[in-house]
Coordinates of C-alpha atoms in Angstrom, one line a residue:
Chain A
M201 CA 50.9 -129.8 -72.4
S202 CA 50.6 -133.3 -70.5
M203 CA 54.0 -133.0 -69.2
S204 CA 53.3 -129.8 -67.2
N205 CA 52.1 -132.0 -64.1
P206 CA 52.7 -135.6 -63.6
V207 CA 49.7 -137.1 -62.3
P208 CA 46.9 -135.9 -64.6
A209 CA 49.6 -136.7 -67.4
S210 CA 49.0 -140.1 -67.0
S211 CA 45.6 -140.2 -67.3
T212 CA 45.5 -138.2 -70.1
D213 CA 47.6 -140.3 -71.7
F214 CA 45.6 -143.2 -70.9
N215 CA 42.8 -141.6 -72.6
E216 CA 44.5 -140.4 -75.6
I217 CA 45.1 -144.0 -76.7
N218 CA 41.6 -144.9 -75.9
F219 CA 40.7 -142.1 -77.6
E220 CA 43.1 -143.0 -80.7
N221 CA 42.5 -146.7 -80.3
V222 CA 38.7 -145.5 -80.6
K223 CA 39.2 -143.0 -83.6
K224 CA 41.2 -145.8 -85.5
K225 CA 38.4 -148.4 -84.7
Q226 CA 36.0 -145.6 -86.2
K227 CA 38.1 -145.4 -89.2
V228 CA 38.5 -148.7 -90.3
M229 CA 34.5 -149.2 -89.4
S230 CA 33.8 -146.0 -91.5
F231 CA 36.0 -147.1 -94.4
T232 CA 35.0 -151.0 -94.5
K233 CA 30.9 -149.4 -94.2
G234 CA 32.3 -147.2 -97.4
M235 CA 33.4 -150.1 -99.3
L236 CA 30.3 -152.3 -98.6
F237 CA 28.7 -149.7 -100.6
L238 CA 30.6 -149.3 -103.3
L239 CA 31.6 -152.7 -103.7
P240 CA 28.8 -154.1 -105.9
S241 CA 30.3 -151.6 -108.5
I242 CA 33.8 -151.6 -107.7
V243 CA 33.7 -155.4 -108.6
L244 CA 31.6 -155.2 -111.7
F245 CA 33.8 -152.2 -112.9
G246 CA 36.9 -154.2 -112.5
A247 CA 35.5 -157.6 -114.0
F248 CA 33.7 -155.9 -117.2
L249 CA 35.7 -152.8 -117.7
F250 CA 38.9 -152.5 -116.1
Y251 CA 40.3 -156.2 -116.5
P252 CA 39.0 -156.5 -120.0
L253 CA 40.6 -152.8 -121.0
F254 CA 44.2 -154.4 -120.1
K255 CA 43.5 -157.3 -121.6
T256 CA 42.9 -155.6 -124.5
M257 CA 46.0 -154.1 -124.2
Y258 CA 47.7 -157.6 -123.2
L259 CA 46.1 -159.0 -126.2
S260 CA 47.6 -156.1 -128.8
F261 CA 50.5 -157.9 -128.3
F262 CA 50.0 -161.1 -129.3
L263 CA 49.2 -163.4 -132.1
T264 CA 45.9 -165.9 -130.9
N265 CA 44.0 -169.0 -132.2
A266 CA 40.4 -168.8 -132.7
R267 CA 39.7 -169.1 -129.3
G268 CA 41.0 -165.9 -128.4
E269 CA 44.2 -167.6 -126.7
T270 CA 47.4 -165.8 -127.3
T271 CA 50.0 -168.1 -129.1
V272 CA 53.1 -166.1 -130.4
F273 CA 54.2 -162.6 -128.6
V274 CA 54.7 -160.2 -131.5
G275 CA 55.5 -156.9 -129.8
L276 CA 54.6 -154.3 -131.4
Q277 CA 54.2 -156.0 -135.0
N278 CA 50.3 -156.1 -134.8
Y279 CA 50.1 -152.0 -134.6
I280 CA 52.6 -151.9 -137.3
D281 CA 51.0 -154.1 -139.2
M282 CA 47.7 -152.3 -138.5
F283 CA 49.2 -148.8 -139.6
A284 CA 50.7 -150.2 -142.6
S285 CA 47.4 -151.7 -143.5
P286 CA 45.6 -149.7 -146.4
I287 CA 42.0 -151.0 -145.2
F288 CA 42.8 -149.7 -141.3
H289 CA 43.8 -146.7 -143.2
Q290 CA 40.7 -146.3 -145.1
S291 CA 38.9 -147.1 -141.7
M292 CA 40.6 -144.6 -140.0
K293 CA 39.9 -141.7 -143.1
S294 CA 35.9 -143.0 -143.6
T295 CA 35.4 -142.7 -139.2
F296 CA 37.1 -139.3 -139.0
L297 CA 34.8 -138.3 -142.3
F298 CA 32.0 -139.7 -140.3
V299 CA 32.0 -137.5 -137.7
L300 CA 32.6 -134.6 -139.8
Y301 CA 29.5 -135.4 -141.3
T302 CA 27.7 -135.9 -138.7
V303 CA 28.5 -133.9 -135.8
P304 CA 28.1 -130.3 -137.0
T305 CA 25.0 -131.5 -138.9
T306 CA 23.3 -132.6 -136.0
I307 CA 24.3 -129.9 -133.7
I308 CA 22.8 -127.3 -136.1
I309 CA 19.8 -129.0 -136.5
A310 CA 19.1 -130.1 -133.1
L311 CA 19.9 -126.3 -132.1
L312 CA 17.3 -124.6 -134.4
L313 CA 15.1 -127.0 -133.5
A314 CA 15.2 -126.6 -129.5
V315 CA 15.4 -122.6 -130.4
L316 CA 12.0 -123.1 -132.1
A317 CA 10.6 -125.4 -129.7
N318 CA 11.6 -122.6 -126.8
E319 CA 9.1 -120.8 -128.0
K320 CA 6.2 -120.0 -125.3
L321 CA 3.0 -121.2 -127.8
K322 CA 0.1 -123.6 -127.3
G323 CA 0.9 -126.9 -128.4
I324 CA 4.8 -126.6 -128.0
G325 CA 4.5 -129.8 -125.9
F326 CA 3.7 -131.8 -128.8
F327 CA 6.0 -130.3 -131.0
R328 CA 8.7 -131.1 -128.4
T329 CA 7.5 -134.8 -128.3
I330 CA 7.8 -134.9 -131.8
F331 CA 11.3 -133.9 -131.8
S332 CA 13.0 -135.5 -129.2
S333 CA 11.2 -138.9 -130.6
T334 CA 14.2 -140.4 -132.1
M335 CA 15.6 -140.7 -129.0
G336 CA 13.1 -143.7 -128.4
I337 CA 13.9 -145.4 -131.6
S338 CA 16.6 -148.3 -131.5
V339 CA 19.2 -148.3 -134.1
A340 CA 18.1 -151.6 -135.1
A341 CA 14.6 -149.6 -135.9
A342 CA 16.2 -146.3 -137.7
S343 CA 17.9 -148.6 -139.8
V344 CA 15.5 -150.6 -141.1
F345 CA 13.5 -147.6 -141.7
W346 CA 16.7 -145.7 -143.6
L347 CA 17.0 -149.4 -145.2
Y348 CA 13.6 -148.5 -146.9
M349 CA 14.1 -144.5 -147.3
F350 CA 17.7 -145.6 -149.2
H351 CA 16.3 -148.3 -151.1
P352 CA 17.0 -148.1 -154.9
S353 CA 14.1 -148.3 -156.8
I354 CA 10.9 -148.2 -154.3
G355 CA 13.2 -145.9 -151.9
F356 CA 11.4 -142.6 -150.9
I357 CA 14.2 -140.3 -150.9
N358 CA 14.8 -142.1 -155.4
Q359 CA 11.1 -141.4 -155.8
I360 CA 11.3 -138.2 -154.7
L361 CA 14.8 -137.7 -157.3
G362 CA 12.4 -139.1 -160.2
F363 CA 10.1 -137.1 -159.7
L364 CA 12.0 -134.0 -159.7
G365 CA 13.4 -135.9 -162.8
V366 CA 17.3 -136.6 -161.2
E367 CA 18.3 -140.2 -162.0
S368 CA 18.5 -142.6 -158.9
I369 CA 20.9 -143.0 -156.8
G370 CA 22.6 -146.7 -155.5
W371 CA 22.9 -144.7 -152.2
L372 CA 23.9 -147.9 -150.2
T373 CA 26.3 -149.5 -153.0
D374 CA 28.0 -146.5 -154.3
P375 CA 30.9 -145.9 -152.6
K376 CA 30.9 -142.7 -152.7
W377 CA 27.6 -142.0 -151.6
A378 CA 27.2 -144.8 -148.8
L379 CA 29.0 -143.0 -145.9
I380 CA 26.9 -140.2 -146.7
A381 CA 23.5 -142.3 -146.4
V382 CA 25.0 -143.9 -143.5
A383 CA 25.7 -139.9 -141.8
V384 CA 22.1 -139.2 -142.6
T385 CA 20.4 -142.3 -140.8
T386 CA 22.6 -141.1 -137.7
I387 CA 21.8 -137.5 -137.7
W388 CA 18.8 -138.7 -137.6
M389 CA 19.2 -140.9 -134.6
N390 CA 21.0 -138.8 -132.7
L391 CA 18.5 -135.5 -133.0
G392 CA 16.0 -136.7 -130.3
F393 CA 18.6 -137.0 -127.6
T394 CA 20.6 -133.8 -128.9
F395 CA 18.0 -132.1 -129.3
L396 CA 16.4 -132.8 -125.8
V397 CA 19.6 -131.5 -123.9
L398 CA 20.0 -128.6 -125.9
L399 CA 16.3 -127.9 -124.8
G400 CA 17.0 -128.2 -121.2
G401 CA 19.9 -125.9 -121.6
L402 CA 17.5 -123.0 -123.3
Q403 CA 14.8 -123.3 -120.7
S404 CA 17.4 -122.9 -117.8
I405 CA 18.5 -119.5 -119.3
D406 CA 17.1 -116.6 -116.8
S407 CA 14.2 -115.3 -118.7
Y408 CA 15.2 -111.6 -117.0
L409 CA 18.1 -111.3 -119.8
Y410 CA 15.5 -111.6 -122.5
E411 CA 13.4 -109.2 -121.0
S412 CA 16.0 -106.3 -120.3
A413 CA 16.9 -106.7 -124.3
D414 CA 13.3 -106.3 -125.0
I415 CA 13.5 -102.9 -123.1
D416 CA 16.6 -102.1 -125.3
G417 CA 14.7 -103.0 -128.2
A418 CA 16.9 -105.9 -129.4
G419 CA 15.8 -107.7 -132.5
Y420 CA 15.5 -111.8 -132.6
F421 CA 18.3 -112.5 -134.4
Y422 CA 20.8 -110.0 -131.8
K423 CA 19.0 -111.9 -128.8
L424 CA 19.6 -115.3 -130.1
R425 CA 23.4 -114.3 -131.1
R426 CA 24.3 -112.3 -128.0
I427 CA 22.1 -114.0 -125.1
T428 CA 21.4 -117.0 -126.4
I429 CA 24.4 -118.9 -127.8
P430 CA 26.7 -117.6 -125.1
M431 CA 24.3 -118.9 -122.2
I432 CA 23.9 -122.2 -123.9
S433 CA 27.8 -122.6 -124.6
P434 CA 28.3 -125.0 -121.5
T435 CA 25.4 -127.4 -122.7
L436 CA 26.5 -127.0 -126.6
F437 CA 30.0 -128.4 -125.5
F438 CA 28.8 -131.2 -123.5
V439 CA 26.7 -132.0 -126.5
I440 CA 29.3 -131.4 -129.0
T441 CA 31.6 -134.1 -127.3
V442 CA 29.2 -136.7 -126.8
T443 CA 27.8 -136.9 -130.4
I444 CA 31.6 -137.1 -131.3
I445 CA 32.2 -139.7 -128.8
N446 CA 28.9 -141.5 -130.1
A447 CA 30.3 -141.1 -133.5
F448 CA 33.3 -143.0 -132.9
Q449 CA 31.0 -146.1 -131.5
T450 CA 29.0 -146.1 -134.5
F451 CA 28.2 -150.2 -135.3
G452 CA 24.3 -151.2 -135.4
Q453 CA 23.2 -148.5 -138.1
I454 CA 26.5 -150.1 -140.4
D455 CA 25.9 -153.5 -139.7
I456 CA 22.5 -153.3 -140.9
L457 CA 22.8 -150.9 -143.9
T458 CA 25.9 -151.8 -145.3
Q459 CA 28.2 -154.2 -143.6
G460 CA 31.3 -152.1 -144.1
G461 CA 30.8 -151.9 -147.4
P462 CA 30.8 -151.2 -150.5
Q463 CA 34.6 -151.3 -151.1
N464 CA 34.9 -150.8 -146.9
S465 CA 33.6 -147.0 -147.5
T466 CA 31.5 -147.8 -144.4
N467 CA 34.2 -149.7 -142.5
L468 CA 34.0 -147.4 -139.2
I469 CA 36.5 -148.4 -136.9
V470 CA 34.2 -150.1 -134.1
Y471 CA 32.8 -152.5 -137.5
S472 CA 36.3 -152.9 -138.1
I473 CA 37.4 -154.3 -134.9
Y474 CA 34.1 -156.2 -134.7
R475 CA 35.3 -158.1 -138.2
E476 CA 38.2 -158.4 -137.3
A477 CA 37.8 -160.0 -134.2
F478 CA 34.6 -162.1 -134.3
T479 CA 34.4 -163.0 -138.5
N480 CA 38.5 -163.3 -138.7
Y481 CA 38.8 -164.5 -135.4
Q482 CA 43.0 -162.0 -135.6
F483 CA 42.1 -160.7 -131.8
G484 CA 45.4 -159.7 -131.6
T485 CA 45.2 -156.9 -134.8
A486 CA 41.5 -156.3 -133.5
S487 CA 42.7 -155.2 -129.9
A488 CA 45.4 -153.0 -131.6
Q489 CA 42.3 -151.1 -133.4
A490 CA 40.8 -151.1 -130.3
I491 CA 43.0 -149.4 -128.2
V492 CA 43.3 -146.6 -131.0
L493 CA 39.7 -146.3 -130.2
F494 CA 40.2 -146.4 -126.4
I495 CA 42.6 -143.6 -127.1
I496 CA 40.3 -141.7 -129.3
I497 CA 37.5 -141.5 -126.9
L498 CA 39.9 -140.7 -124.0
I499 CA 41.5 -137.8 -125.3
M500 CA 37.9 -136.9 -126.0
T501 CA 36.8 -137.1 -122.5
I502 CA 39.7 -135.2 -121.2
I503 CA 39.1 -132.4 -123.3
Q504 CA 35.3 -132.2 -121.9
F505 CA 36.4 -132.6 -118.4
K506 CA 39.2 -129.9 -118.6
L507 CA 37.1 -127.3 -120.8
G508 CA 33.8 -128.7 -118.8
E509 CA 35.7 -127.5 -115.4
R510 CA 36.4 -124.3 -116.3
K511 CA 32.9 -123.3 -117.4
V512 CA 31.6 -124.4 -114.6
H513 CA 33.8 -122.0 -112.5
Y514 CA 32.8 -119.5 -115.2
Q515 CA 29.3 -119.5 -113.9
Chain B
M1129 CA 4.2 -111.3 -123.3
T1130 CA 1.8 -111.8 -126.5
M1131 CA 3.2 -112.5 -130.0
P1132 CA 1.8 -110.6 -132.9
I1133 CA -0.1 -112.8 -135.0
S1134 CA 2.3 -112.7 -138.2
K1135 CA 4.9 -114.0 -135.9
K1136 CA 3.0 -116.8 -134.9
I1137 CA 2.3 -117.7 -138.1
V1138 CA 5.9 -118.6 -139.0
F1139 CA 6.2 -120.1 -135.7
Y1140 CA 4.0 -122.6 -136.2
S1141 CA 4.7 -123.2 -140.2
L1142 CA 8.4 -123.7 -139.1
L1143 CA 7.5 -126.2 -136.5
T1144 CA 4.5 -128.5 -138.7
I1145 CA 7.4 -128.5 -141.4
S1146 CA 9.6 -129.7 -138.7
A1147 CA 7.7 -131.9 -136.9
F1148 CA 7.2 -133.8 -140.4
V1149 CA 10.5 -134.0 -141.7
V1150 CA 11.6 -135.4 -138.3
F1151 CA 8.8 -137.4 -138.4
A1152 CA 8.4 -138.7 -141.4
P1153 CA 10.9 -141.7 -141.7
A1154 CA 9.0 -143.1 -138.7
L1155 CA 5.6 -142.2 -140.4
M1156 CA 5.7 -143.9 -143.1
A1157 CA 7.0 -146.9 -142.2
F1158 CA 4.0 -146.6 -139.4
V1159 CA 1.7 -146.5 -142.9
M1160 CA 3.8 -149.3 -144.9
S1161 CA 3.1 -151.8 -141.7
F1162 CA -0.7 -151.7 -142.6
M1163 CA -0.1 -151.9 -146.6
D1164 CA 0.0 -154.7 -148.8
N1165 CA 3.3 -155.6 -150.7
K1166 CA 2.2 -155.0 -154.1
D1167 CA 0.9 -151.4 -153.5
I1168 CA 4.6 -150.7 -151.6
M1169 CA 6.6 -152.6 -154.6
T1170 CA 4.2 -150.4 -157.2
G1171 CA 4.8 -147.1 -154.5
S1172 CA 1.3 -146.2 -155.0
L1173 CA -0.7 -145.3 -152.0
P1174 CA -2.1 -147.6 -149.6
Q1175 CA -5.4 -148.9 -151.5
S1176 CA -6.2 -150.7 -148.5
L1177 CA -5.3 -151.5 -144.9
S1178 CA -5.1 -154.3 -143.1
F1179 CA -3.1 -156.1 -139.7
D1180 CA -2.0 -158.7 -142.1
N1181 CA 1.7 -158.1 -141.6
Y1182 CA 1.5 -157.8 -138.2
L1183 CA 0.3 -161.5 -138.3
K1184 CA 2.5 -162.9 -140.5
A1185 CA 5.3 -161.0 -138.5
F1186 CA 4.5 -162.9 -135.0
E1187 CA 3.5 -166.3 -137.1
Q1188 CA 6.9 -166.5 -139.0
F1189 CA 9.1 -165.3 -136.3
P1190 CA 9.0 -165.6 -132.4
L1191 CA 8.4 -162.0 -132.0
L1192 CA 6.6 -162.7 -128.3
K1193 CA 9.9 -164.4 -127.4
Y1194 CA 11.8 -162.0 -128.6
L1195 CA 9.9 -159.3 -126.7
F1196 CA 9.8 -161.0 -123.7
N1197 CA 13.4 -161.8 -123.3
S1198 CA 13.6 -157.8 -124.1
L1199 CA 11.3 -157.0 -121.3
V1200 CA 13.4 -159.2 -119.4
V1201 CA 17.0 -157.9 -120.1
S1202 CA 15.7 -154.3 -119.7
V1203 CA 14.2 -154.8 -116.6
V1204 CA 17.3 -156.4 -114.7
I1205 CA 19.5 -153.8 -116.1
T1206 CA 17.1 -151.4 -114.9
I1207 CA 17.0 -153.0 -111.4
G1208 CA 20.8 -153.9 -110.8
Q1209 CA 21.4 -149.9 -112.2
L1210 CA 19.1 -148.4 -109.8
V1211 CA 20.4 -150.7 -106.7
L1212 CA 24.2 -150.3 -107.6
S1213 CA 24.2 -146.2 -108.3
S1214 CA 22.1 -145.7 -105.3
L1215 CA 24.5 -147.7 -103.3
A1216 CA 27.8 -145.8 -104.9
A1217 CA 25.9 -142.3 -104.4
Y1218 CA 25.3 -142.4 -100.7
A1219 CA 28.8 -143.8 -100.3
F1220 CA 29.8 -140.6 -102.2
V1221 CA 27.6 -137.9 -100.4
F1222 CA 27.0 -139.7 -97.0
L1223 CA 30.1 -141.4 -96.2
E1224 CA 33.5 -140.0 -95.3
F1225 CA 36.5 -142.9 -95.6
K1226 CA 40.3 -142.9 -96.8
G1227 CA 40.3 -143.6 -100.2
R1228 CA 37.0 -142.0 -101.0
D1229 CA 38.4 -139.4 -103.5
I1230 CA 40.6 -142.4 -105.1
L1231 CA 37.6 -144.0 -105.7
F1232 CA 35.3 -141.0 -107.2
F1233 CA 38.6 -140.8 -109.3
L1234 CA 38.1 -144.6 -110.4
F1235 CA 34.4 -143.8 -111.3
I1236 CA 35.4 -141.1 -113.3
A1237 CA 38.0 -142.5 -115.5
T1238 CA 35.3 -145.3 -116.2
M1239 CA 33.7 -143.1 -118.4
M1240 CA 36.9 -143.1 -120.6
V1241 CA 36.7 -146.6 -121.4
P1242 CA 34.3 -147.2 -124.3
F1243 CA 32.6 -150.5 -124.3
E1244 CA 33.4 -151.1 -127.8
A1245 CA 37.1 -150.8 -127.0
S1246 CA 36.8 -154.1 -124.4
I1247 CA 34.4 -156.2 -126.1
I1248 CA 37.0 -158.5 -127.3
P1249 CA 38.0 -160.0 -123.3
N1250 CA 34.3 -159.4 -122.3
F1251 CA 33.2 -161.4 -124.8
H1252 CA 35.9 -164.1 -123.5
I1253 CA 34.4 -164.0 -119.9
I1254 CA 31.1 -164.3 -120.7
R1255 CA 31.9 -167.5 -122.9
D1256 CA 33.8 -168.8 -120.1
L1257 CA 31.4 -168.2 -117.6
N1258 CA 28.9 -170.2 -120.1
W1259 CA 26.7 -166.9 -120.0
I1260 CA 26.4 -167.0 -123.8
D1261 CA 22.8 -167.5 -124.3
Q1262 CA 21.7 -167.0 -120.6
Y1263 CA 20.1 -163.6 -118.9
P1264 CA 23.2 -162.8 -116.8
G1265 CA 25.5 -162.4 -119.7
L1266 CA 23.0 -159.8 -121.6
T1267 CA 22.3 -157.9 -118.5
V1268 CA 24.9 -158.0 -115.7
P1269 CA 28.0 -156.3 -117.2
F1270 CA 25.9 -153.2 -117.5
F1271 CA 24.8 -152.9 -113.8
A1272 CA 27.6 -150.4 -112.8
T1273 CA 27.2 -146.9 -114.1
A1274 CA 29.6 -144.0 -113.6
F1275 CA 26.5 -141.6 -115.2
G1276 CA 23.5 -143.3 -112.7
T1277 CA 25.7 -142.6 -109.9
F1278 CA 26.5 -138.9 -110.8
L1279 CA 23.0 -138.4 -111.6
L1280 CA 22.0 -139.8 -108.3
R1281 CA 25.0 -138.7 -106.1
Q1282 CA 23.9 -134.8 -107.6
N1283 CA 20.4 -134.9 -106.3
F1284 CA 21.3 -137.0 -102.5
K1285 CA 23.4 -134.1 -102.3
Q1286 CA 20.3 -131.7 -101.7
I1287 CA 19.1 -133.4 -99.1
P1288 CA 20.0 -131.5 -95.8
R1289 CA 22.6 -133.1 -93.5
E1290 CA 20.6 -132.3 -90.9
L1291 CA 18.2 -135.2 -91.7
R1292 CA 21.4 -137.2 -91.6
E1293 CA 22.4 -135.8 -88.1
A1294 CA 19.0 -136.6 -86.9
S1295 CA 18.7 -139.4 -87.9
Q1296 CA 22.4 -140.6 -85.9
I1297 CA 20.8 -139.2 -82.6
V1298 CA 17.9 -141.6 -83.6
G1299 CA 20.3 -144.0 -84.0
M1300 CA 19.4 -144.9 -87.3
G1301 CA 22.1 -147.0 -89.3
D1302 CA 23.4 -146.2 -92.4
F1303 CA 21.9 -148.5 -94.7
K1304 CA 18.3 -147.9 -92.6
F1305 CA 18.5 -144.2 -93.5
Y1306 CA 19.5 -145.2 -97.2
L1307 CA 16.6 -147.4 -97.4
K1308 CA 14.0 -145.1 -95.7
V1309 CA 14.9 -141.7 -96.0
V1310 CA 17.8 -141.2 -98.9
L1311 CA 15.7 -143.2 -101.5
P1312 CA 12.3 -142.1 -101.1
V1313 CA 13.1 -138.1 -100.9
A1314 CA 14.9 -139.0 -104.3
K1315 CA 12.4 -140.8 -105.9
T1316 CA 11.9 -138.5 -109.1
S1317 CA 15.3 -139.1 -109.9
L1318 CA 15.5 -142.6 -109.4
V1319 CA 12.7 -142.9 -112.0
T1320 CA 14.3 -141.2 -114.6
L1321 CA 17.7 -143.0 -114.4
G1322 CA 15.3 -146.2 -114.2
A1323 CA 13.7 -144.7 -117.6
Y1324 CA 17.2 -143.7 -119.2
G1325 CA 18.3 -147.2 -118.1
F1326 CA 15.6 -149.0 -119.6
L1327 CA 15.5 -147.1 -122.8
T1328 CA 19.3 -147.6 -123.5
S1329 CA 19.2 -151.6 -122.7
W1330 CA 16.0 -152.0 -124.8
N1331 CA 18.0 -150.4 -127.5
M1332 CA 21.2 -152.1 -127.3
Y1333 CA 22.4 -153.7 -130.2
L1334 CA 26.2 -154.9 -130.5
W1335 CA 26.6 -156.7 -127.2
P1336 CA 23.1 -158.8 -127.8
L1337 CA 24.4 -159.6 -131.3
L1338 CA 27.7 -161.3 -130.0
S1339 CA 26.4 -162.9 -126.6
T1340 CA 23.2 -164.8 -128.1
T1341 CA 23.5 -167.8 -130.8
N1342 CA 20.3 -168.5 -130.9
D1343 CA 16.4 -167.8 -129.8
T1344 CA 16.5 -168.5 -126.2
V1345 CA 17.2 -165.2 -125.3
R1346 CA 17.5 -163.1 -128.1
T1347 CA 16.0 -159.7 -128.1
V1348 CA 13.9 -158.1 -130.0
Q1349 CA 16.5 -156.0 -131.4
I1350 CA 18.4 -158.8 -132.8
G1351 CA 14.9 -160.4 -133.8
L1352 CA 14.4 -157.5 -136.0
K1353 CA 17.7 -157.7 -138.1
Q1354 CA 17.0 -161.3 -138.3
L1355 CA 13.3 -160.4 -139.8
Q1356 CA 15.2 -157.9 -142.3
T1357 CA 18.1 -160.6 -143.5
Q1358 CA 15.5 -163.9 -143.4
E1359 CA 12.8 -162.2 -145.2
Q1360 CA 13.5 -163.6 -148.3
L1361 CA 10.5 -162.2 -150.6
N1362 CA 11.4 -158.4 -149.5
D1363 CA 8.4 -158.4 -147.8
W1364 CA 8.5 -154.4 -146.5
G1365 CA 5.1 -154.7 -144.8
V1366 CA 6.3 -157.7 -142.7
I1367 CA 9.8 -156.0 -141.8
M1368 CA 8.2 -152.4 -140.8
S1369 CA 5.6 -154.4 -138.7
G1370 CA 8.5 -155.6 -137.2
A1371 CA 10.1 -152.3 -136.8
I1372 CA 7.3 -150.5 -135.2
I1373 CA 6.8 -153.1 -132.6
V1374 CA 10.2 -152.8 -131.5
I1375 CA 9.7 -148.9 -130.8
I1376 CA 6.3 -148.8 -129.4
P1377 CA 7.6 -149.8 -125.6
T1378 CA 10.6 -147.2 -125.7
L1379 CA 8.4 -144.4 -127.5
I1380 CA 5.6 -144.7 -124.9
L1381 CA 8.4 -144.2 -122.3
L1382 CA 9.6 -141.3 -123.8
F1383 CA 6.0 -139.8 -124.3
L1384 CA 5.5 -140.3 -120.4
G1385 CA 9.1 -139.3 -119.3
Q1386 CA 10.1 -136.8 -121.6
K1387 CA 10.1 -134.2 -119.3
Q1388 CA 12.0 -135.9 -116.4
L1389 CA 14.5 -137.3 -119.2
Q1390 CA 14.9 -134.1 -120.0
K1391 CA 15.6 -132.3 -116.7
G1392 CA 17.7 -135.5 -115.5
L1393 CA 19.8 -135.5 -118.5
T1394 CA 20.8 -131.9 -118.3
E1395 CA 21.7 -132.2 -114.7
G1396 CA 24.1 -135.1 -115.0
A1397 CA 25.3 -133.9 -117.8
I1398 CA 26.2 -130.1 -116.6
K1399 CA 27.2 -130.4 -113.3

């Protein structure tokens, strides 16, 4: 186009160059501006998240001294030792059992509570507050509450069992029961958050769906099965993955209730990492375990994103 | 829509029973915190109620100091999270520049890294910075959050583009627009995120356990653990009074902001 006429062409060229320059300048400007807004977050993510993650990978190939400095490069030996260790096997087994004990139970109870609390009744706000209350209770306080509940002699649960004529159980000292006791505590703790999110999901369901079902004369449980559950499936899905991820990250309950015992039956993965690193000062093997934890969470998060995305498109 | 009386009765009884079961552990702890140790040990109903356990807890442990530390830590983390995530969310919504999508992916990627998996190097970093037993060590690592950024981004997206265009015509810069228009408009979301940030920081356990070695900045959660492990006589009344003190601030916050939190959590979660 600019070739058609020599005289205006030069002027257009001149303009174009100027235009390009301004555009480039603007690009640099907007890039700098964007970076300025994002820099604080990026710097902190880099320093306390990405760098430590790579450092963990690095450490997992070394032996370290008590200060955490690397001493001998051992390659994959930490991983080989870890996968051969019966204690690690026990820890993985307990962790997966723990996920199995806590996740379905938490979701089912929270869903029942949310369905109950979704009814339009007088004073329902009070019940909603009670059901969500455990979200405000810290892991330390919740563990102390349940430490009493599970107390062998004065604990509430054994008192009830005694009343029913059942022999008292060493909830936190019997390897058969300790993991279940920690699971019960965890379910109770997570109930508040799960309830609140599920209630939010229920409330976002359009009421006309129920109204038209009413016209068709559908019963309560039919509506529950055919409208409520399908409509909150995205929320349900989110809650399931979050609860699983939380279960893998369990620490505080263990530290207060059982310290990983008895016989390592409650030595869940984060507690195992903690003990290996900060009690035994084996930072290399602890890092190898941390990488296993990272991979598990990574897989869970990817599943959540992939399936969650599909759900959003579906809507 | 009116419900038959019989159905109402069923619902109310179910609600009441579940409320009792859910609240029982906290309720028992609350009652025990006013009870005599003798009554607790014999498992009898309280013969007398008093504030003695609370007085004892405050006398034997620097609980006030712990509470103050927790307050400082939680407030600082909350403010840090609000500032950083609102800035980041602004960039993702209103600014267009090369590499934005890559950076957005980077923020998503942070959600795949559990803090527990990188805790060993983090501890070493804090130690090498001499931040053990210091407020920065307890707070700075938690300022940047992907969850907060996404929550606010969702909210900022609802601000009409015309508003930004109009402000550009008037010659308003980005930072001024962020400060004068975006933040006030997104006030409720900021409050939600703030409440959530305060709640989670107040309840932090593993990191304060690692990064405090004495009482100077130790938070109340770790104080409660100390109270529980050091209480030689197994004085459950005192331990429970400590636990009740720990949960009161967050429970109040939750009761006040329950509706907000619920909305915020679902929005941040689902979209």
